[in-house]
mmCIF file of C-alpha atoms and ligand atoms in Angstrom:
data_model
loop_
_atom_site.group_PDB
_atom_site.id
_atom_site.type_symbol
_atom_site.label_atom_id
_atom_site.label_comp_id
_atom_site.label_asym_id
_atom_site.label_seq_id
_atom_site.Cartn_x
_atom_site.Cartn_y
_atom_site.Cartn_z
ATOM 1 C CA UNK A 1 -15.311 -21.869 35.889
ATOM 2 C CA UNK A 2 -13.362 -25.300 35.987
ATOM 3 C CA UNK A 3 -11.752 -26.580 32.760
ATOM 4 C CA UNK A 4 -13.888 -28.876 30.607
ATOM 5 C CA UNK A 5 -17.180 -27.489 32.075
ATOM 6 C CA UNK A 6 -20.301 -25.871 30.122
ATOM 7 C CA UNK A 7 -19.339 -22.487 30.046
ATOM 8 C CA UNK A 8 -21.824 -19.187 30.206
ATOM 9 C CA UNK A 9 -22.181 -18.099 26.688
ATOM 10 C CA UNK A 10 -23.975 -14.759 27.600
ATOM 11 C CA UNK A 11 -21.271 -13.141 29.894
ATOM 12 C CA UNK A 12 -18.261 -14.443 27.189
ATOM 13 C CA UNK A 13 -16.636 -11.486 25.982
ATOM 14 C CA UNK A 14 -13.691 -12.247 23.888
ATOM 15 C CA UNK A 15 -12.779 -8.503 23.528
ATOM 16 C CA UNK A 16 -11.423 -9.119 27.137
ATOM 17 C CA UNK A 17 -8.976 -11.577 25.603
ATOM 18 C CA UNK A 18 -8.285 -9.894 22.312
ATOM 19 C CA UNK A 19 -4.179 -8.398 22.328
ATOM 20 C CA UNK A 20 -4.080 -4.431 23.432
ATOM 21 C CA UNK A 21 -3.737 -3.676 19.485
ATOM 22 C CA UNK A 22 -6.853 -5.408 18.110
ATOM 23 C CA UNK A 23 -8.682 -4.447 21.711
ATOM 24 C CA UNK A 24 -8.105 -1.123 20.631
ATOM 25 C CA UNK A 25 -9.730 -1.009 17.183
ATOM 26 C CA UNK A 26 -12.928 -0.558 16.099
ATOM 27 C CA UNK A 27 -13.985 -2.724 13.027
ATOM 28 C CA UNK A 28 -14.520 -1.131 9.544
ATOM 29 C CA UNK A 29 -16.954 0.779 8.783
ATOM 30 C CA UNK A 30 -18.423 -0.511 5.193
ATOM 31 C CA UNK A 31 -20.686 2.843 5.237
ATOM 32 C CA UNK A 32 -23.870 2.368 3.364
ATOM 33 C CA UNK A 33 -25.179 -1.351 2.421
ATOM 34 C CA UNK A 34 -24.890 -1.184 -1.305
ATOM 35 C CA UNK A 35 -26.816 -4.880 -2.099
ATOM 36 C CA UNK A 36 -29.969 -3.193 -0.295
ATOM 37 C CA UNK A 37 -29.886 -0.275 -1.938
ATOM 38 C CA UNK A 38 -29.112 -1.392 -4.838
ATOM 39 C CA UNK A 39 -31.885 -3.506 -4.943
ATOM 40 C CA UNK A 40 -34.074 -0.404 -3.466
ATOM 41 C CA UNK A 41 -33.575 1.953 -6.182
ATOM 42 C CA UNK A 42 -32.675 -0.827 -9.104
ATOM 43 C CA UNK A 43 -30.796 0.564 -12.364
ATOM 44 C CA UNK A 44 -31.785 4.028 -11.383
ATOM 45 C CA UNK A 45 -28.993 4.028 -8.226
ATOM 46 C CA UNK A 46 -25.810 6.493 -9.178
ATOM 47 C CA UNK A 47 -22.927 4.844 -7.105
ATOM 48 C CA UNK A 48 -20.480 7.403 -6.274
ATOM 49 C CA UNK A 49 -19.054 7.127 -3.014
ATOM 50 C CA UNK A 50 -16.555 4.010 -3.590
ATOM 51 C CA UNK A 51 -14.304 5.340 -6.493
ATOM 52 C CA UNK A 52 -14.800 2.528 -8.662
ATOM 53 C CA UNK A 53 -14.174 2.617 -12.271
ATOM 54 C CA UNK A 54 -17.650 2.916 -14.223
ATOM 55 C CA UNK A 55 -15.848 1.396 -17.664
ATOM 56 C CA UNK A 56 -15.082 -1.684 -15.981
ATOM 57 C CA UNK A 57 -12.652 -4.175 -16.550
ATOM 58 C CA UNK A 58 -10.500 -4.673 -19.865
ATOM 59 C CA UNK A 59 -12.082 -7.605 -21.972
ATOM 60 C CA UNK A 60 -8.882 -9.346 -22.223
ATOM 61 C CA UNK A 61 -9.156 -9.714 -18.042
ATOM 62 C CA UNK A 62 -12.200 -10.708 -18.439
ATOM 63 C CA UNK A 63 -11.253 -13.666 -20.662
ATOM 64 C CA UNK A 64 -8.301 -14.945 -18.759
ATOM 65 C CA UNK A 65 -10.755 -14.615 -15.970
ATOM 66 C CA UNK A 66 -13.157 -17.304 -17.316
ATOM 67 C CA UNK A 67 -10.394 -19.136 -18.586
ATOM 68 C CA UNK A 68 -8.961 -19.124 -15.219
ATOM 69 C CA UNK A 69 -12.300 -20.262 -13.679
ATOM 70 C CA UNK A 70 -11.738 -23.631 -14.949
ATOM 71 C CA UNK A 71 -8.496 -24.164 -12.910
ATOM 72 C CA UNK A 72 -9.725 -22.703 -9.634
ATOM 73 C CA UNK A 73 -9.644 -26.313 -8.210
ATOM 74 C CA UNK A 74 -6.011 -26.021 -8.205
ATOM 75 C CA UNK A 75 -4.105 -23.689 -5.117
ATOM 76 C CA UNK A 76 -2.711 -20.272 -7.112
ATOM 77 C CA UNK A 77 0.730 -19.867 -7.636
ATOM 78 C CA UNK A 78 2.194 -19.105 -4.300
ATOM 79 C CA UNK A 79 4.409 -16.831 -5.790
ATOM 80 C CA UNK A 80 2.545 -15.201 -8.633
ATOM 81 C CA UNK A 81 5.270 -15.750 -10.307
ATOM 82 C CA UNK A 82 3.789 -14.853 -14.058
ATOM 83 C CA UNK A 83 2.046 -11.429 -12.709
ATOM 84 C CA UNK A 84 5.292 -10.816 -11.074
ATOM 85 C CA UNK A 85 7.369 -11.277 -14.401
ATOM 86 C CA UNK A 86 4.787 -8.794 -16.064
ATOM 87 C CA UNK A 87 4.936 -6.654 -14.317
ATOM 88 C CA UNK A 88 8.578 -6.517 -13.166
ATOM 89 C CA UNK A 89 8.671 -6.109 -17.596
ATOM 90 C CA UNK A 90 6.205 -3.155 -17.479
ATOM 91 C CA UNK A 91 7.666 -0.733 -14.769
ATOM 92 C CA UNK A 92 11.517 -1.985 -15.287
ATOM 93 C CA UNK A 93 12.749 -3.354 -12.183
ATOM 94 C CA UNK A 94 13.721 -6.698 -10.684
ATOM 95 C CA UNK A 95 11.048 -9.406 -10.102
ATOM 96 C CA UNK A 96 12.492 -9.990 -6.388
ATOM 97 C CA UNK A 97 11.295 -6.510 -5.848
ATOM 98 C CA UNK A 98 7.939 -6.600 -6.402
ATOM 99 C CA UNK A 99 5.408 -8.017 -3.085
ATOM 100 C CA UNK A 100 1.527 -8.898 -4.341
ATOM 101 C CA UNK A 101 -1.327 -8.147 -1.855
ATOM 102 C CA UNK A 102 -4.938 -9.285 -1.668
ATOM 103 C CA UNK A 103 -5.741 -5.272 -2.368
ATOM 104 C CA UNK A 104 -2.608 -2.593 -1.256
ATOM 105 C CA UNK A 105 -4.369 -2.373 1.531
ATOM 106 C CA UNK A 106 -3.052 -6.037 3.061
ATOM 107 C CA UNK A 107 0.483 -4.015 1.785
ATOM 108 C CA UNK A 108 -0.159 -1.133 4.111
ATOM 109 C CA UNK A 109 -1.582 -3.336 6.388
ATOM 110 C CA UNK A 110 1.689 -5.735 6.512
ATOM 111 C CA UNK A 111 4.249 -3.294 6.624
ATOM 112 C CA UNK A 112 3.298 -2.193 9.698
ATOM 113 C CA UNK A 113 3.413 -5.372 11.079
ATOM 114 C CA UNK A 114 6.625 -5.865 9.795
ATOM 115 C CA UNK A 115 8.067 -2.902 10.601
ATOM 116 C CA UNK A 116 6.911 -1.318 13.921
ATOM 117 C CA UNK A 117 5.594 -2.801 17.104
ATOM 118 C CA UNK A 118 4.832 -0.915 20.342
ATOM 119 C CA UNK A 119 8.016 0.810 20.681
ATOM 120 C CA UNK A 120 8.188 2.366 17.457
ATOM 121 C CA UNK A 121 6.306 6.206 15.396
ATOM 122 C CA UNK A 122 4.160 5.679 12.385
ATOM 123 C CA UNK A 123 3.877 9.239 10.784
ATOM 124 C CA UNK A 124 1.394 10.214 8.153
ATOM 125 C CA UNK A 125 -0.630 13.170 7.065
ATOM 126 C CA UNK A 126 -4.077 14.372 8.445
ATOM 127 C CA UNK A 127 -6.550 13.207 6.071
ATOM 128 C CA UNK A 128 -4.526 11.120 5.045
ATOM 129 C CA UNK A 129 -5.477 7.697 4.198
ATOM 130 C CA UNK A 130 -8.000 5.768 6.555
ATOM 131 C CA UNK A 131 -6.215 2.881 6.563
ATOM 132 C CA UNK A 132 -2.461 4.075 7.314
ATOM 133 C CA UNK A 133 -3.877 5.093 11.113
ATOM 134 C CA UNK A 134 -5.690 1.152 11.339
ATOM 135 C CA UNK A 135 -1.701 -0.183 10.392
ATOM 136 C CA UNK A 136 -0.546 1.638 12.916
ATOM 137 C CA UNK A 137 -2.500 0.592 15.526
ATOM 138 C CA UNK A 138 -2.622 -3.016 14.698
ATOM 139 C CA UNK A 139 0.926 -2.918 14.749
ATOM 140 C CA UNK A 140 1.122 -1.054 18.452
ATOM 141 C CA UNK A 141 3.014 1.429 16.859
ATOM 142 C CA UNK A 142 2.357 5.300 18.227
ATOM 143 C CA UNK A 143 0.290 7.275 15.795
ATOM 144 C CA UNK A 144 2.075 10.577 14.776
ATOM 145 C CA UNK A 145 -0.733 12.338 12.838
ATOM 146 C CA UNK A 146 0.669 15.993 10.963
ATOM 147 C CA UNK A 147 -1.492 18.763 10.216
ATOM 148 C CA UNK A 148 -2.469 19.142 6.801
ATOM 149 C CA UNK A 149 -1.919 22.219 4.717
ATOM 150 C CA UNK A 150 -4.592 24.856 5.391
ATOM 151 C CA UNK A 151 -8.046 24.922 3.392
ATOM 152 C CA UNK A 152 -6.937 28.070 1.221
ATOM 153 C CA UNK A 153 -3.813 26.625 0.309
ATOM 154 C CA UNK A 154 -2.810 27.095 -3.300
ATOM 155 C CA UNK A 155 -2.228 23.932 -4.584
ATOM 156 C CA UNK A 156 -3.259 21.230 -2.113
ATOM 157 C CA UNK A 157 -5.636 22.479 -0.176
ATOM 158 C CA UNK A 158 -6.404 19.551 2.796
ATOM 159 C CA UNK A 159 -3.120 17.978 1.231
ATOM 160 C CA UNK A 160 0.168 16.622 2.684
ATOM 161 C CA UNK A 161 2.926 19.115 3.912
ATOM 162 C CA UNK A 162 5.720 17.084 3.154
ATOM 163 C CA UNK A 163 7.909 19.538 5.531
ATOM 164 C CA UNK A 164 6.216 19.280 8.935
ATOM 165 C CA UNK A 165 5.913 15.663 8.078
ATOM 166 C CA UNK A 166 9.771 15.498 8.045
ATOM 167 C CA UNK A 167 9.948 17.207 10.938
ATOM 168 C CA UNK A 168 7.388 15.208 12.579
ATOM 169 C CA UNK A 169 9.700 11.739 12.234
ATOM 170 C CA UNK A 170 11.511 10.913 15.461
ATOM 171 C CA UNK A 171 14.843 8.520 16.678
ATOM 172 C CA UNK A 172 11.663 5.737 16.965
ATOM 173 C CA UNK A 173 9.728 6.260 13.516
ATOM 174 C CA UNK A 174 9.700 3.389 11.447
ATOM 175 C CA UNK A 175 7.369 4.381 8.711
ATOM 176 C CA UNK A 176 6.174 7.383 7.423
ATOM 177 C CA UNK A 177 2.731 6.714 4.816
ATOM 178 C CA UNK A 178 2.100 9.167 2.347
ATOM 179 C CA UNK A 179 -1.074 8.696 -0.329
ATOM 180 C CA UNK A 180 -0.470 10.583 -3.942
ATOM 181 C CA UNK A 181 -2.474 11.437 -4.887
ATOM 182 C CA UNK A 182 -4.027 11.595 -1.627
ATOM 183 C CA UNK A 183 -7.588 9.843 -0.852
ATOM 184 C CA UNK A 184 -10.279 11.281 -0.043
ATOM 185 C CA UNK A 185 -8.936 14.577 -0.916
ATOM 186 C CA UNK A 186 -7.570 14.272 -4.792
ATOM 187 C CA UNK A 187 -4.437 16.787 -3.247
ATOM 188 C CA UNK A 188 -0.529 15.458 -4.451
ATOM 189 C CA UNK A 189 2.783 15.906 -4.417
ATOM 190 C CA UNK A 190 5.015 17.012 -7.479
ATOM 191 C CA UNK A 191 8.430 14.719 -7.886
ATOM 192 C CA UNK A 192 10.516 17.496 -6.800
ATOM 193 C CA UNK A 193 8.748 17.595 -3.321
ATOM 194 C CA UNK A 194 9.223 14.226 -2.451
ATOM 195 C CA UNK A 195 12.848 14.302 -3.343
ATOM 196 C CA UNK A 196 13.327 16.903 -0.868
ATOM 197 C CA UNK A 197 11.624 14.883 1.573
ATOM 198 C CA UNK A 198 13.744 11.414 0.563
ATOM 199 C CA UNK A 199 16.495 13.455 1.590
ATOM 200 C CA UNK A 200 15.852 14.809 4.882
ATOM 201 C CA UNK A 201 14.604 11.542 5.982
ATOM 202 C CA UNK A 202 16.988 8.990 7.328
ATOM 203 C CA UNK A 203 17.412 5.604 6.058
ATOM 204 C CA UNK A 204 16.191 3.779 9.300
ATOM 205 C CA UNK A 205 12.514 5.169 8.430
ATOM 206 C CA UNK A 206 10.330 3.016 5.509
ATOM 207 C CA UNK A 207 8.311 5.860 3.701
ATOM 208 C CA UNK A 208 5.357 3.799 1.912
ATOM 209 C CA UNK A 209 4.071 5.623 -1.328
ATOM 210 C CA UNK A 210 0.468 4.606 -1.691
ATOM 211 C CA UNK A 211 0.255 5.397 -5.439
ATOM 212 C CA UNK A 212 -3.491 4.079 -5.421
ATOM 213 C CA UNK A 213 -4.792 6.391 -8.045
ATOM 214 C CA UNK A 214 -1.516 7.116 -9.392
ATOM 215 C CA UNK A 215 -2.418 5.745 -13.881
ATOM 216 C CA UNK A 216 -4.900 9.194 -13.278
ATOM 217 C CA UNK A 217 -2.714 11.543 -12.745
ATOM 218 C CA UNK A 218 -1.456 13.810 -15.674
ATOM 219 C CA UNK A 219 0.120 17.355 -13.625
ATOM 220 C CA UNK A 220 2.988 18.802 -14.221
ATOM 221 C CA UNK A 221 5.708 17.666 -12.155
ATOM 222 C CA UNK A 222 4.018 14.787 -10.829
ATOM 223 C CA UNK A 223 5.388 11.444 -12.025
ATOM 224 C CA UNK A 224 6.045 8.703 -9.561
ATOM 225 C CA UNK A 225 7.836 7.657 -6.872
ATOM 226 C CA UNK A 226 9.251 5.071 -8.526
ATOM 227 C CA UNK A 227 12.015 7.204 -10.328
ATOM 228 C CA UNK A 228 13.193 7.434 -6.706
ATOM 229 C CA UNK A 229 13.357 3.563 -6.016
ATOM 230 C CA UNK A 230 17.109 2.649 -6.891
ATOM 231 C CA UNK A 231 18.034 5.726 -4.927
ATOM 232 C CA UNK A 232 16.335 5.495 -1.896
ATOM 233 C CA UNK A 233 16.124 1.574 -0.493
ATOM 234 C CA UNK A 234 13.968 2.456 2.530
ATOM 235 C CA UNK A 235 11.209 3.662 -0.346
ATOM 236 C CA UNK A 236 8.264 1.769 -1.176
ATOM 237 C CA UNK A 237 5.519 2.063 -3.462
ATOM 238 C CA UNK A 238 2.452 0.714 -3.252
ATOM 239 C CA UNK A 239 -0.319 0.171 -5.747
ATOM 240 C CA UNK A 240 -3.375 -1.537 -7.184
ATOM 241 C CA UNK A 241 -6.009 -2.972 -9.522
ATOM 242 C CA UNK A 242 -8.842 -1.916 -7.971
ATOM 243 C CA UNK A 243 -8.721 1.518 -9.473
ATOM 244 C CA UNK A 244 -7.761 2.681 -13.405
ATOM 245 C CA UNK A 245 -7.655 -1.187 -13.946
ATOM 246 C CA UNK A 246 -11.392 -1.711 -12.545
ATOM 247 C CA UNK A 247 -10.882 -5.091 -10.810
ATOM 248 C CA UNK A 248 -11.718 -3.768 -7.357
ATOM 249 C CA UNK A 249 -13.809 -6.860 -6.498
ATOM 250 C CA UNK A 250 -10.747 -9.546 -7.253
ATOM 251 C CA UNK A 251 -8.504 -7.789 -4.933
ATOM 252 C CA UNK A 252 -5.154 -6.913 -6.490
ATOM 253 C CA UNK A 253 -1.981 -4.449 -5.645
ATOM 254 C CA UNK A 254 1.633 -4.545 -5.746
ATOM 255 C CA UNK A 255 4.479 -2.896 -4.185
ATOM 256 C CA UNK A 256 8.001 -1.711 -5.265
ATOM 257 C CA UNK A 257 10.735 -1.608 -3.035
ATOM 258 C CA UNK A 258 14.172 -2.887 -2.299
ATOM 259 C CA UNK A 259 14.353 -6.468 -2.569
ATOM 260 C CA UNK A 260 15.348 -6.819 1.459
ATOM 261 C CA UNK A 261 12.276 -5.664 2.184
ATOM 262 C CA UNK A 262 10.188 -7.258 0.080
ATOM 263 C CA UNK A 263 11.722 -10.753 1.713
ATOM 264 C CA UNK A 264 11.035 -9.693 4.961
ATOM 265 C CA UNK A 265 7.546 -8.958 3.922
ATOM 266 C CA UNK A 266 7.085 -12.427 1.977
ATOM 267 C CA UNK A 267 8.069 -14.250 5.901
ATOM 268 C CA UNK A 268 4.501 -13.026 6.920
ATOM 269 C CA UNK A 269 2.712 -12.786 3.912
ATOM 270 C CA UNK A 270 -0.114 -15.373 3.594
ATOM 271 C CA UNK A 271 0.876 -18.235 1.469
ATOM 272 C CA UNK A 272 -1.789 -17.945 -1.430
ATOM 273 C CA UNK A 273 -2.851 -13.980 -0.878
ATOM 274 C CA UNK A 274 -3.500 -13.983 -4.422
ATOM 275 C CA UNK A 275 -6.091 -15.692 -5.914
ATOM 276 C CA UNK A 276 -5.680 -17.432 -9.182
ATOM 277 C CA UNK A 277 -8.641 -15.574 -11.082
ATOM 278 C CA UNK A 278 -7.022 -12.114 -9.461
ATOM 279 C CA UNK A 279 -3.289 -13.287 -10.758
ATOM 280 C CA UNK A 280 -5.010 -13.939 -14.394
ATOM 281 C CA UNK A 281 -6.950 -11.147 -14.518
ATOM 282 C CA UNK A 282 -4.424 -8.770 -12.992
ATOM 283 C CA UNK A 283 -1.981 -9.698 -15.867
ATOM 284 C CA UNK A 284 -4.328 -9.574 -19.182
ATOM 285 C CA UNK A 285 -5.275 -5.767 -17.613
ATOM 286 C CA UNK A 286 -1.819 -4.874 -17.427
ATOM 287 C CA UNK A 287 -0.963 -5.807 -20.752
ATOM 288 C CA UNK A 288 -4.024 -4.092 -22.429
ATOM 289 C CA UNK A 289 -3.112 -0.841 -22.724
ATOM 290 C CA UNK A 290 -5.350 0.564 -24.806
ATOM 291 C CA UNK A 291 -8.065 0.174 -22.203
ATOM 292 C CA UNK A 292 -5.802 2.090 -19.769
ATOM 293 C CA UNK A 293 -5.629 4.600 -22.161
ATOM 294 C CA UNK A 294 -9.226 5.019 -22.543
ATOM 295 C CA UNK A 295 -9.703 5.017 -18.908
ATOM 296 C CA UNK A 296 -7.674 7.364 -18.242
ATOM 297 C CA UNK A 297 -9.137 9.871 -21.050
ATOM 298 C CA UNK A 298 -12.786 9.446 -19.978
ATOM 299 C CA UNK A 299 -11.535 10.207 -16.168
ATOM 300 C CA UNK A 300 -9.641 13.123 -17.290
ATOM 301 C CA UNK A 301 -12.588 14.723 -19.413
ATOM 302 C CA UNK A 302 -15.394 13.366 -17.234
ATOM 303 C CA UNK A 303 -13.819 14.469 -13.413
ATOM 304 C CA UNK A 304 -13.151 18.046 -15.424
ATOM 305 C CA UNK A 305 -17.104 18.610 -17.067
ATOM 306 C CA UNK A 306 -18.598 17.586 -13.017
ATOM 307 C CA UNK A 307 -16.069 19.546 -11.611
ATOM 308 C CA UNK A 308 -17.179 22.731 -13.416
ATOM 309 C CA UNK A 309 -20.739 21.791 -13.475
ATOM 310 C CA UNK A 310 -20.449 21.656 -9.576
ATOM 311 C CA UNK A 311 -18.805 25.206 -9.434
ATOM 312 C CA UNK A 312 -21.467 26.764 -11.879
ATOM 313 C CA UNK A 313 -24.011 25.554 -8.871
ATOM 314 C CA UNK A 314 -21.545 26.690 -6.816
ATOM 315 C CA UNK A 315 -19.991 24.318 -5.270
ATOM 316 C CA UNK A 316 -16.387 24.551 -4.011
ATOM 317 C CA UNK A 317 -14.315 21.196 -4.709
ATOM 318 C CA UNK A 318 -10.421 20.740 -3.957
ATOM 319 C CA UNK A 319 -8.085 20.628 -7.462
ATOM 320 C CA UNK A 320 -7.774 16.473 -7.932
ATOM 321 C CA UNK A 321 -5.841 14.117 -9.794
ATOM 322 C CA UNK A 322 -7.532 11.104 -8.521
ATOM 323 C CA UNK A 323 -10.838 9.802 -10.039
ATOM 324 C CA UNK A 324 -13.500 11.384 -7.036
ATOM 325 C CA UNK A 325 -13.930 15.172 -6.324
ATOM 326 C CA UNK A 326 -13.713 16.416 -2.882
ATOM 327 C CA UNK A 327 -17.006 18.762 -2.639
ATOM 328 C CA UNK A 328 -16.230 21.365 0.266
ATOM 329 C CA UNK A 329 -19.896 22.418 1.585
ATOM 330 C CA UNK A 330 -18.583 24.932 3.827
ATOM 331 C CA UNK A 331 -20.712 23.321 6.694
ATOM 332 C CA UNK A 332 -22.321 20.075 8.320
ATOM 333 C CA UNK A 333 -22.585 18.244 5.126
ATOM 334 C CA UNK A 334 -24.872 15.400 6.757
ATOM 335 C CA UNK A 335 -28.212 17.298 5.101
ATOM 336 C CA UNK A 336 -26.749 17.609 1.415
ATOM 337 C CA UNK A 337 -25.508 13.468 1.690
ATOM 338 C CA UNK A 338 -28.556 12.507 3.024
ATOM 339 C CA UNK A 339 -30.318 14.571 0.581
ATOM 340 C CA UNK A 340 -28.998 13.136 -2.473
ATOM 341 C CA UNK A 341 -29.510 9.539 -0.528
ATOM 342 C CA UNK A 342 -32.774 9.342 -0.483
ATOM 343 C CA UNK A 343 -33.093 10.263 -4.501
ATOM 344 C CA UNK A 344 -30.667 7.379 -4.769
ATOM 345 C CA UNK A 345 -27.217 9.118 -5.437
ATOM 346 C CA UNK A 346 -24.532 7.423 -3.388
ATOM 347 C CA UNK A 347 -22.043 9.433 -2.118
ATOM 348 C CA UNK A 348 -19.697 9.166 0.419
ATOM 349 C CA UNK A 349 -19.909 11.207 3.657
ATOM 350 C CA UNK A 350 -16.180 12.460 5.021
ATOM 351 C CA UNK A 351 -17.499 12.863 8.938
ATOM 352 C CA UNK A 352 -15.241 9.487 9.982
ATOM 353 C CA UNK A 353 -12.130 11.332 8.233
ATOM 354 C CA UNK A 354 -12.212 15.124 10.675
ATOM 355 C CA UNK A 355 -13.946 16.630 7.181
ATOM 356 C CA UNK A 356 -17.673 16.694 8.119
ATOM 357 C CA UNK A 357 -17.945 19.798 5.717
ATOM 358 C CA UNK A 358 -17.270 17.667 2.452
ATOM 359 C CA UNK A 359 -18.344 14.731 1.107
ATOM 360 C CA UNK A 360 -16.344 12.817 -1.423
ATOM 361 C CA UNK A 361 -17.813 12.569 -4.872
ATOM 362 C CA UNK A 362 -16.226 9.595 -7.017
ATOM 363 C CA UNK A 363 -16.187 10.271 -11.045
ATOM 364 C CA UNK A 364 -19.099 8.433 -12.391
ATOM 365 C CA UNK A 365 -20.495 7.072 -15.863
ATOM 366 C CA UNK A 366 -22.025 10.638 -17.422
ATOM 367 C CA UNK A 367 -25.574 9.445 -16.521
ATOM 368 C CA UNK A 368 -24.465 8.750 -12.837
ATOM 369 C CA UNK A 369 -22.816 12.433 -12.834
ATOM 370 C CA UNK A 370 -25.741 14.497 -13.980
ATOM 371 C CA UNK A 371 -28.069 12.534 -11.729
ATOM 372 C CA UNK A 372 -26.155 13.845 -9.007
ATOM 373 C CA UNK A 373 -26.811 17.154 -10.334
ATOM 374 C CA UNK A 374 -29.914 16.749 -11.055
ATOM 375 C CA UNK A 375 -30.398 15.466 -7.155
ATOM 376 C CA UNK A 376 -28.536 18.513 -6.102
ATOM 377 C CA UNK A 377 -30.273 20.935 -3.490
HETATM 378 N N1 PMP B 1 -4.872 3.251 -0.954
HETATM 379 C C1 PMP B 1 -6.312 4.742 -1.072
HETATM 380 C C2 PMP B 1 -5.126 6.035 -1.431
HETATM 381 C C3 PMP B 1 -6.892 4.773 -1.184
HETATM 382 O O1 PMP B 1 -7.784 4.773 -1.933
HETATM 383 C C4 PMP B 1 -7.233 2.632 -1.783
HETATM 384 C C5 PMP B 1 -8.893 2.382 -1.651
HETATM 385 N N2 PMP B 1 -10.132 2.976 -0.953
HETATM 386 C C6 PMP B 1 -6.132 1.342 -1.257
HETATM 387 C C7 PMP B 1 -5.388 2.378 -0.866
HETATM 388 C C8 PMP B 1 -7.135 0.024 -1.143
HETATM 389 O O2 PMP B 1 -7.204 -0.110 -2.083
HETATM 390 P P1 PMP B 1 -7.277 -1.953 -2.433
HETATM 391 O O3 PMP B 1 -7.080 -2.374 -1.039
HETATM 392 O O4 PMP B 1 -7.954 -2.207 -3.590
HETATM 393 O O5 PMP B 1 -5.956 -1.861 -3.164
#
């Protein structure tokens, strides 16, 4: 074909033109078509597949978002200064050490884009959060998957094996991704184990600890990786407003890192990545400590109730510090998941994680959890 002539539209295939890293990727699978399912099942649907917070956001966040709507004709503050200042105060870190993201997902991707390329490897655990593998592939880096702890491990079945992860780090490793607690297993490692790990890993490796579910944790010895942020400049901690703050639809996350890490990320970050409604909502949500306390207490009690109710019916679950439970059926979970689905109870199949024998169930409100129990075979 010559330039300027009409093209063969049917034969055109842009995937042949995509860069190799992108060509090797598959698009995100959104799973169920939730808007269609809401129409089908109406108010009776029990949505337990997306780890959303059934208590909803702080009323103060809703009010701040309504007020911010009137200003939505303006571009948002590209620095997110007010939210960063609030976070800096809340966390006791300097503003220069905070970056904001369109969800923490964006930040996890940006880290790989900025710090790794095809000459590098990135290490993460088997059953680690799915975005770690996607971020690695998008950067064209080599993924080193590390076998998870065994299924019969007492404290963290299928969880991260920090010793093996440290062993897997090579000279060309630029990033290690850890999730604490991890999605989809719900498992966790304590602060002492993390410190041992940080001591073993060279300073040239960016250690990313994804704490998306941090606000839910209360296990002994489990605080936050932030406790080590002053001593390990290669440590990055990511968090989100999507879970305990119940602002998943707004897309706001943040990270805390050495100021020079943030400065690197800022070079590639889209200037207006966090919109003005989200900035206002997140800032107000952060200030409402009472609402967060209610969310924490609710999740702790309801998770325990659901776990007991499942156990009483003979279902094994992994220990969880998050707002979901991984139910281990010990056999292919597809018929189980389909049965619940047909009754309007939506849970997350785990085949994509290599956990075809399990489903992930979010801790919902009591009515939704009861619907799950009623729909069990
Ligand atoms: N990390 C983990 C472990 C998650 O489960 C999720 C959400 N599924 C995220 C990060 C990303 O959350 P968001 O982009 O909404 O902040």
